[in-house]
């Protein structure tokens, strides 16, 4: 390739050719455009207010040649660039910590205070103050907004926008992340983040066949074999689940070596961030009129739990607020997830679902509470109907397990048969109904284990970050 460095647009004059070549200035891309397509591409960029410049061309010389004002300032063989440097070899080791079993009592008690504490925990609490700092109505294309419901303050699973206002097609943006799972196994943390990002897209109506994902790895010092090992394990999990779901990674970034080093009484110490992976997902909706939101809509409608509940409380918010340790971290059944995403999308696209919310931090109890106070309607749920690996799960598992690939759906009674038919090949069960009581009530073996008024639950959720 030949590159004419003087053609590169500069933010200010006076840069040397070395600075132009190695600068890491942001918001730039290099594209390979066929010569006969350049006029059309140039017009497209101009129409969008994007500066585009031809800076070079591919030539069959096998060399990378840099020029600056007709003077050659760089010349390297492509063979050297690709194969002339020794590969970096690093040591990576990883051993997941042993699973410490939890003993969960099979006893009915009032879990309303626990639910209230989870709603007020910082990872779950309302982020409205932060969200309102940004005008998400720029260009007027929003369909499903970050905050929604009767008071426009409920937590949306994803955002949907119409980038072309003359079209009904929509773009869905969502994310998934839970660093607490990385304390148990970074592979399951990575898989769970992917599952959460995808199910957030599906929950509002995205076609799972039209979803792509991006990664953002934030890690400690990867010169340590155990730290690098945890990163490699997470990356392998990303590969395996993306392939299994047929959902491609289209981009990503990393921020490694996030550590603070200091000296304490003459001894060098280091504090590292926990292994963290943010998965962002972008999807498509063929017709934004078919999108659904998470706020409850109509008293008398039925509530269905889609997905399988396991005793997976490792890294959960139940354990966090109760200061407990141990338990199994949530895992992902890739085959079941793919079937579930496909079936639920078909049900949503057919119009059988009025509202849908994914189950994540805090499990079923938090999802039900959020749907209720967002819609200003009550919910009554029988935990005995929850599909679970244990025929009689503990109320703690039924309420607060954070098992992946689960949704709580509101379905009109007259569409229940069609909804169940479309989900015939995936785990689902009717667990309750929408009420006009303005209370969230959950029962286990005939005993009421959660009973909270919407106002109190919403206040607990909004208060921590209600600046």
XYZ file of C-alpha atoms in Angstrom:
467
model
C 0.000 0.000 0.000
C 1.031 3.610 -0.608
C -0.071 6.243 1.927
C 0.150 9.984 1.261
C 0.363 11.371 4.777
C -0.069 14.999 3.734
C -3.635 14.144 2.646
C -4.706 13.246 6.191
C -7.056 15.903 7.651
C -5.456 17.580 10.668
C -7.078 19.169 13.703
C -4.348 21.798 13.618
C -1.342 22.588 11.435
C 2.268 21.787 12.161
C 2.196 18.036 12.814
C 5.183 16.071 11.582
C 4.696 13.035 9.363
C 5.610 10.836 12.334
C 2.869 12.390 14.461
C 0.339 12.033 11.642
C 1.157 8.343 11.214
C 1.118 7.281 14.867
C -1.518 9.647 16.291
C -4.289 7.947 18.267
C -6.819 10.772 17.827
C -10.361 9.488 18.307
C -13.456 9.390 16.065
C -11.561 8.200 12.987
C -11.857 5.133 10.755
C -9.858 3.774 7.845
C -11.966 2.203 5.089
C -11.030 0.279 1.950
C -13.269 1.629 -0.840
C -13.090 0.407 -4.476
C -12.062 3.260 -6.770
C -15.274 3.084 -8.802
C -17.329 3.378 -5.586
C -15.505 6.430 -4.239
C -17.774 9.070 -5.871
C -20.901 7.484 -4.374
C -19.215 6.986 -1.000
C -17.984 10.593 -0.970
C -21.492 11.917 -1.654
C -22.882 9.749 1.152
C -20.326 11.063 3.651
C -20.965 14.664 2.631
C -24.724 14.188 3.057
C -24.130 13.087 6.653
C -21.655 15.842 7.461
C -18.728 13.406 7.666
C -15.307 14.369 6.339
C -13.814 11.657 4.119
C -10.468 11.843 2.348
C -8.491 9.548 0.058
C -5.087 9.072 1.687
C -3.660 6.205 -0.345
C -4.155 3.112 -2.428
C -3.382 -0.586 -2.471
C -0.557 -1.580 -4.817
C 0.884 -5.052 -5.589
C 4.375 -4.302 -4.267
C 4.270 -6.291 -1.067
C 5.452 -3.208 0.796
C 3.991 -0.456 2.985
C 5.314 2.858 1.702
C 4.685 6.205 3.400
C 5.062 9.505 1.573
C 4.974 13.088 2.797
C 4.985 15.849 0.170
C 6.410 13.466 -2.446
C 9.229 12.364 -0.147
C 9.345 8.754 0.993
C 9.423 8.668 4.791
C 8.667 5.008 5.442
C 9.168 1.684 3.678
C 8.481 -1.693 5.267
C 7.955 -5.147 3.804
C 4.483 -6.558 4.496
C 6.145 -9.898 5.156
C 7.986 -8.296 8.060
C 4.845 -6.603 9.403
C 2.877 -9.846 9.404
C 5.515 -12.460 10.124
C 8.832 -10.794 10.928
C 8.281 -10.119 14.598
C 8.389 -12.835 17.256
C 5.006 -13.568 18.782
C 4.519 -12.551 22.396
C 4.136 -15.599 24.618
C 2.479 -15.147 27.989
C 1.578 -17.569 30.728
C -2.107 -17.861 31.589
C -3.485 -20.039 34.366
C -6.973 -20.246 35.805
C -8.628 -22.353 38.463
C -12.238 -21.500 39.371
C -12.774 -21.347 43.117
C -14.676 -24.299 44.560
C -18.448 -23.991 44.821
C -19.527 -23.483 48.422
C -23.046 -24.899 48.850
C -25.732 -22.751 50.416
C -28.299 -24.118 52.810
C -31.623 -22.501 51.983
C -34.493 -22.920 54.431
C -37.785 -24.287 53.121
C -39.701 -21.934 55.363
C -42.246 -19.258 54.517
C -41.529 -15.827 55.969
C -41.953 -12.210 54.984
C -39.368 -11.417 52.286
C -40.744 -7.937 51.622
C -37.888 -6.265 53.562
C -35.377 -8.262 51.508
C -37.035 -7.193 48.268
C -36.983 -3.595 49.458
C -33.255 -3.799 50.210
C -32.501 -5.229 46.772
C -34.552 -2.529 45.043
C -32.489 0.040 46.927
C -29.116 -1.540 46.178
C -27.044 0.662 43.887
C -26.905 -1.759 40.958
C -30.703 -2.081 40.902
C -31.868 1.356 42.071
C -33.264 3.896 39.607
C -30.654 5.733 37.519
C -33.169 8.393 36.470
C -31.034 11.322 37.646
C -28.174 10.144 35.447
C -30.398 9.300 32.471
C -32.061 12.725 32.547
C -28.690 14.433 32.041
C -28.862 13.372 28.396
C -31.576 14.381 25.941
C -32.590 11.038 24.447
C -35.164 12.787 22.236
C -32.518 14.274 19.925
C -33.833 13.982 16.325
C -37.172 12.739 17.641
C -36.729 9.076 16.757
C -37.197 7.404 20.130
C -39.810 4.640 20.316
C -39.013 2.730 23.506
C -37.340 5.156 25.863
C -34.846 4.498 28.693
C -37.581 5.377 31.196
C -41.220 4.488 30.609
C -44.549 3.602 32.204
C -47.443 5.671 33.500
C -45.082 8.212 35.085
C -42.261 7.812 32.533
C -39.862 6.638 35.232
C -39.860 2.833 34.975
C -36.689 0.927 33.961
C -36.756 -0.090 30.302
C -34.935 -3.261 29.237
C -33.633 -1.584 26.082
C -34.022 1.530 23.972
C -35.563 1.515 20.506
C -35.129 4.315 17.971
C -36.221 4.941 14.384
C -33.089 6.255 12.654
C -35.099 6.920 9.472
C -38.335 8.651 10.426
C -40.037 7.714 7.163
C -39.549 4.013 7.988
C -41.148 1.824 10.658
C -37.947 -0.155 11.120
C -36.243 0.272 14.466
C -32.819 -0.160 16.031
C -32.595 -1.677 19.516
C -29.740 -0.947 21.929
C -29.210 -2.865 25.180
C -26.434 -4.101 27.443
C -25.569 -6.774 29.987
C -23.041 -6.849 32.824
C -22.540 -8.421 36.243
C -18.957 -8.334 37.611
C -20.038 -10.147 40.793
C -20.296 -13.371 38.802
C -16.606 -13.028 37.933
C -15.735 -13.746 41.561
C -16.994 -17.268 40.892
C -16.066 -17.931 37.260
C -15.245 -15.396 34.546
C -16.558 -17.774 31.880
C -20.030 -17.776 33.423
C -19.763 -14.023 33.971
C -19.101 -13.522 30.259
C -21.853 -15.883 29.149
C -24.327 -14.266 31.533
C -23.494 -10.793 30.205
C -24.149 -11.941 26.639
C -27.396 -13.626 27.631
C -28.579 -10.516 29.475
C -27.783 -8.150 26.610
C -29.547 -10.376 24.087
C -32.607 -11.026 26.233
C -32.956 -7.290 26.886
C -33.152 -6.805 23.117
C -35.619 -9.654 22.684
C -37.771 -8.342 25.547
C -38.704 -5.223 23.568
C -39.234 -7.048 20.275
C -35.847 -7.425 18.563
C -35.443 -10.301 16.136
C -32.756 -12.600 17.630
C -31.568 -13.372 14.097
C -30.754 -9.680 13.672
C -28.717 -8.985 16.796
C -24.993 -8.235 16.970
C -22.890 -7.664 20.076
C -19.805 -5.776 21.240
C -17.473 -6.450 24.150
C -15.758 -4.113 26.593
C -13.231 -5.909 28.797
C -11.925 -4.102 31.894
C -9.265 -6.105 33.735
C -6.291 -5.882 36.048
C -2.601 -6.489 35.319
C -2.474 -9.202 32.647
C 1.240 -9.762 33.284
C 0.042 -11.896 36.202
C -0.698 -15.414 34.894
C -3.845 -15.800 36.991
C -5.238 -12.449 35.813
C -4.509 -13.251 32.182
C -5.999 -16.694 32.711
C -9.289 -15.225 33.876
C -9.319 -12.967 30.803
C -8.634 -15.843 28.420
C -11.381 -17.896 30.058
C -13.886 -15.060 29.600
C -12.860 -14.539 25.972
C -13.273 -18.238 25.196
C -16.750 -18.168 26.723
C -17.610 -15.178 24.530
C -16.512 -17.102 21.453
C -18.368 -20.266 22.352
C -21.700 -18.640 23.206
C -21.628 -16.238 20.258
C -21.098 -19.159 17.889
C -23.799 -21.239 19.591
C -26.348 -18.415 19.410
C -25.343 -17.336 15.911
C -24.849 -13.782 17.183
C -21.634 -12.126 15.933
C -19.247 -9.818 17.726
C -18.884 -6.799 15.429
C -16.558 -4.687 17.570
C -15.199 -4.229 21.056
C -12.492 -2.711 23.184
C -10.458 -3.403 26.257
C -9.006 -1.492 29.158
C -6.347 -3.621 30.804
C -3.942 -3.103 33.696
C -6.471 -1.188 35.773
C -4.507 -1.198 39.012
C -3.499 1.291 41.665
C -0.045 0.751 43.090
C 1.193 2.322 46.291
C 3.715 1.853 49.087
C 2.533 0.939 52.565
C 5.188 0.997 55.289
C 7.891 0.317 52.742
C 6.007 -2.524 51.033
C 4.675 -2.207 47.465
C 0.976 -2.996 47.192
C -1.500 -3.126 44.356
C -5.286 -2.842 44.181
C -6.886 -4.208 40.993
C -10.398 -3.755 39.680
C -12.502 -6.934 39.528
C -12.638 -8.646 36.121
C -15.501 -6.877 34.364
C -17.146 -7.382 30.995
C -19.807 -5.147 29.488
C -21.679 -6.602 26.533
C -23.560 -4.156 24.340
C -26.136 -5.454 21.882
C -27.674 -3.827 18.839
C -30.711 -5.363 17.188
C -33.406 -4.713 14.638
C -37.188 -4.481 14.775
C -39.049 -4.816 11.485
C -41.992 -2.722 12.703
C -41.680 -0.540 15.796
C -45.448 -0.715 16.274
C -44.905 -4.292 17.490
C -42.460 -3.325 20.239
C -43.484 -4.024 23.825
C -42.426 -2.387 27.066
C -42.006 -3.701 30.600
C -44.789 -1.798 32.420
C -47.975 -3.711 33.269
C -50.930 -2.695 31.111
C -54.290 -4.175 32.135
C -55.830 -5.757 35.265
C -56.946 -9.309 34.600
C -54.146 -10.099 32.161
C -52.126 -13.223 32.917
C -48.478 -13.389 33.953
C -46.207 -16.073 32.502
C -42.678 -16.925 33.550
C -40.589 -18.001 30.558
C -37.409 -19.951 31.282
C -36.060 -22.364 33.855
C -35.190 -21.393 37.435
C -32.218 -23.017 39.131
C -30.671 -22.691 42.564
C -28.200 -20.094 41.287
C -27.607 -17.492 43.967
C -23.825 -17.191 43.649
C -23.049 -13.513 43.101
C -26.734 -12.656 43.463
C -28.152 -9.491 44.932
C -29.984 -11.587 47.500
C -26.634 -12.759 48.827
C -25.311 -9.204 48.603
C -27.993 -7.553 50.738
C -28.074 -10.461 53.192
C -24.237 -10.547 53.450
C -24.118 -14.204 52.374
C -21.469 -16.024 50.374
C -21.304 -19.202 48.354
C -23.847 -20.712 46.025
C -23.737 -21.581 42.349
C -23.204 -18.788 39.843
C -25.782 -18.519 37.007
C -24.921 -20.469 33.861
C -26.252 -20.356 30.299
C -27.782 -23.279 28.411
C -26.987 -22.093 24.885
C -29.374 -24.431 23.076
C -32.266 -23.582 25.390
C -31.459 -19.870 25.157
C -31.574 -19.902 21.366
C -34.936 -21.705 21.352
C -36.336 -19.358 23.986
C -35.253 -16.174 22.216
C -36.733 -17.417 18.930
C -40.044 -18.542 20.421
C -40.573 -15.451 22.553
C -39.812 -13.171 19.622
C -42.452 -14.977 17.576
C -44.973 -14.536 20.401
C -44.190 -10.823 20.723
C -44.263 -10.301 16.958
C -47.686 -11.972 16.818
C -49.052 -9.499 19.351
C -49.736 -11.984 22.155
C -47.563 -10.135 24.713
C -48.608 -6.808 26.277
C -45.528 -6.358 28.459
C -42.261 -8.217 28.940
C -39.376 -7.819 31.373
C -36.200 -9.833 31.648
C -35.202 -11.367 34.989
C -31.729 -10.303 36.080
C -30.511 -8.703 39.330
C -32.907 -9.681 42.097
C -34.708 -12.324 40.070
C -38.471 -12.741 39.788
C -39.347 -10.607 42.804
C -37.553 -7.535 41.475
C -38.887 -8.017 37.933
C -42.467 -8.237 39.209
C -42.052 -5.163 41.407
C -40.533 -3.091 38.591
C -43.274 -4.063 36.135
C -45.927 -3.235 38.718
C -44.802 0.201 39.848
C -43.870 1.187 36.289
C -47.415 0.403 35.171
C -49.182 1.572 38.310
C -50.885 -1.823 38.638
C -50.631 -4.694 41.086
C -49.355 -8.214 40.509
C -50.242 -11.470 42.214
C -47.904 -14.421 41.678
C -47.951 -18.031 42.901
C -44.363 -19.223 43.269
C -45.502 -22.854 43.252
C -45.936 -22.505 39.496
C -42.332 -21.448 38.838
C -40.610 -23.980 36.514
C -37.552 -25.098 38.478
C -34.968 -27.876 38.659
C -36.278 -28.700 42.129
C -39.937 -29.700 42.127
C -40.358 -27.740 45.365
C -37.774 -24.932 45.332
C -37.053 -22.839 48.372
C -38.977 -19.555 48.381
C -35.586 -17.829 48.272
C -34.749 -19.557 44.977
C -38.160 -18.871 43.460
C -38.019 -15.215 44.470
C -34.386 -14.217 44.031
C -32.509 -16.715 41.843
C -30.771 -14.947 38.973
C -30.838 -17.830 36.493
C -30.365 -16.667 32.908
C -32.722 -16.647 29.905
C -35.884 -15.815 31.854
C -38.694 -13.363 31.173
C -41.897 -12.304 32.916
C -44.626 -11.718 30.321
C -48.069 -10.151 30.539
C -50.551 -11.888 28.228
C -54.253 -11.068 27.640
C -56.478 -13.949 28.715
C -57.958 -14.259 25.237
C -54.462 -14.711 23.731
C -53.185 -17.175 26.357
C -53.742 -20.243 24.195
C -51.871 -18.757 21.256
C -49.038 -17.603 23.527
C -48.662 -21.065 25.051
C -48.752 -22.662 21.604
C -45.935 -20.463 20.328
C -43.839 -21.330 23.389
C -44.678 -25.034 23.334
C -41.042 -26.064 22.826
C -39.565 -23.911 25.596
C -40.005 -23.832 29.363
C -42.835 -21.555 30.471
C -45.662 -21.490 33.002
C -48.563 -19.314 34.042
C -47.657 -17.925 37.465
C -50.107 -15.123 38.188
C -52.094 -12.159 36.987
C -52.215 -8.381 36.884
C -54.449 -6.770 39.517
C -55.752 -3.292 40.302
C -54.754 -3.601 43.964
C -51.594 -1.458 43.689
C -49.730 -4.174 45.574
C -47.165 -6.804 44.662
C -48.150 -10.084 46.297
C -46.240 -13.334 45.968
C -47.323 -16.617 47.541
C -45.435 -19.820 48.341
C -47.343 -22.932 49.390
C -50.360 -20.797 50.169
C -48.434 -18.358 52.379
C -47.884 -14.749 51.410
C -44.112 -14.218 51.344
C -44.059 -10.767 49.696
C -46.656 -8.052 50.132
C -45.577 -4.561 49.203
C -47.442 -1.448 48.168
C -46.362 0.088 44.880
C -45.579 3.457 46.440
C -43.291 1.960 49.089
C -41.487 -0.310 46.632
C -40.993 2.508 44.160
C -39.724 4.830 46.872
C -37.160 2.217 47.931
C -36.046 1.943 44.301
C -35.835 5.686 43.611
C -34.457 7.023 46.889
C -30.750 5.976 46.795
C -29.837 7.954 43.654
C -32.685 10.464 43.702
C -30.371 13.465 43.811
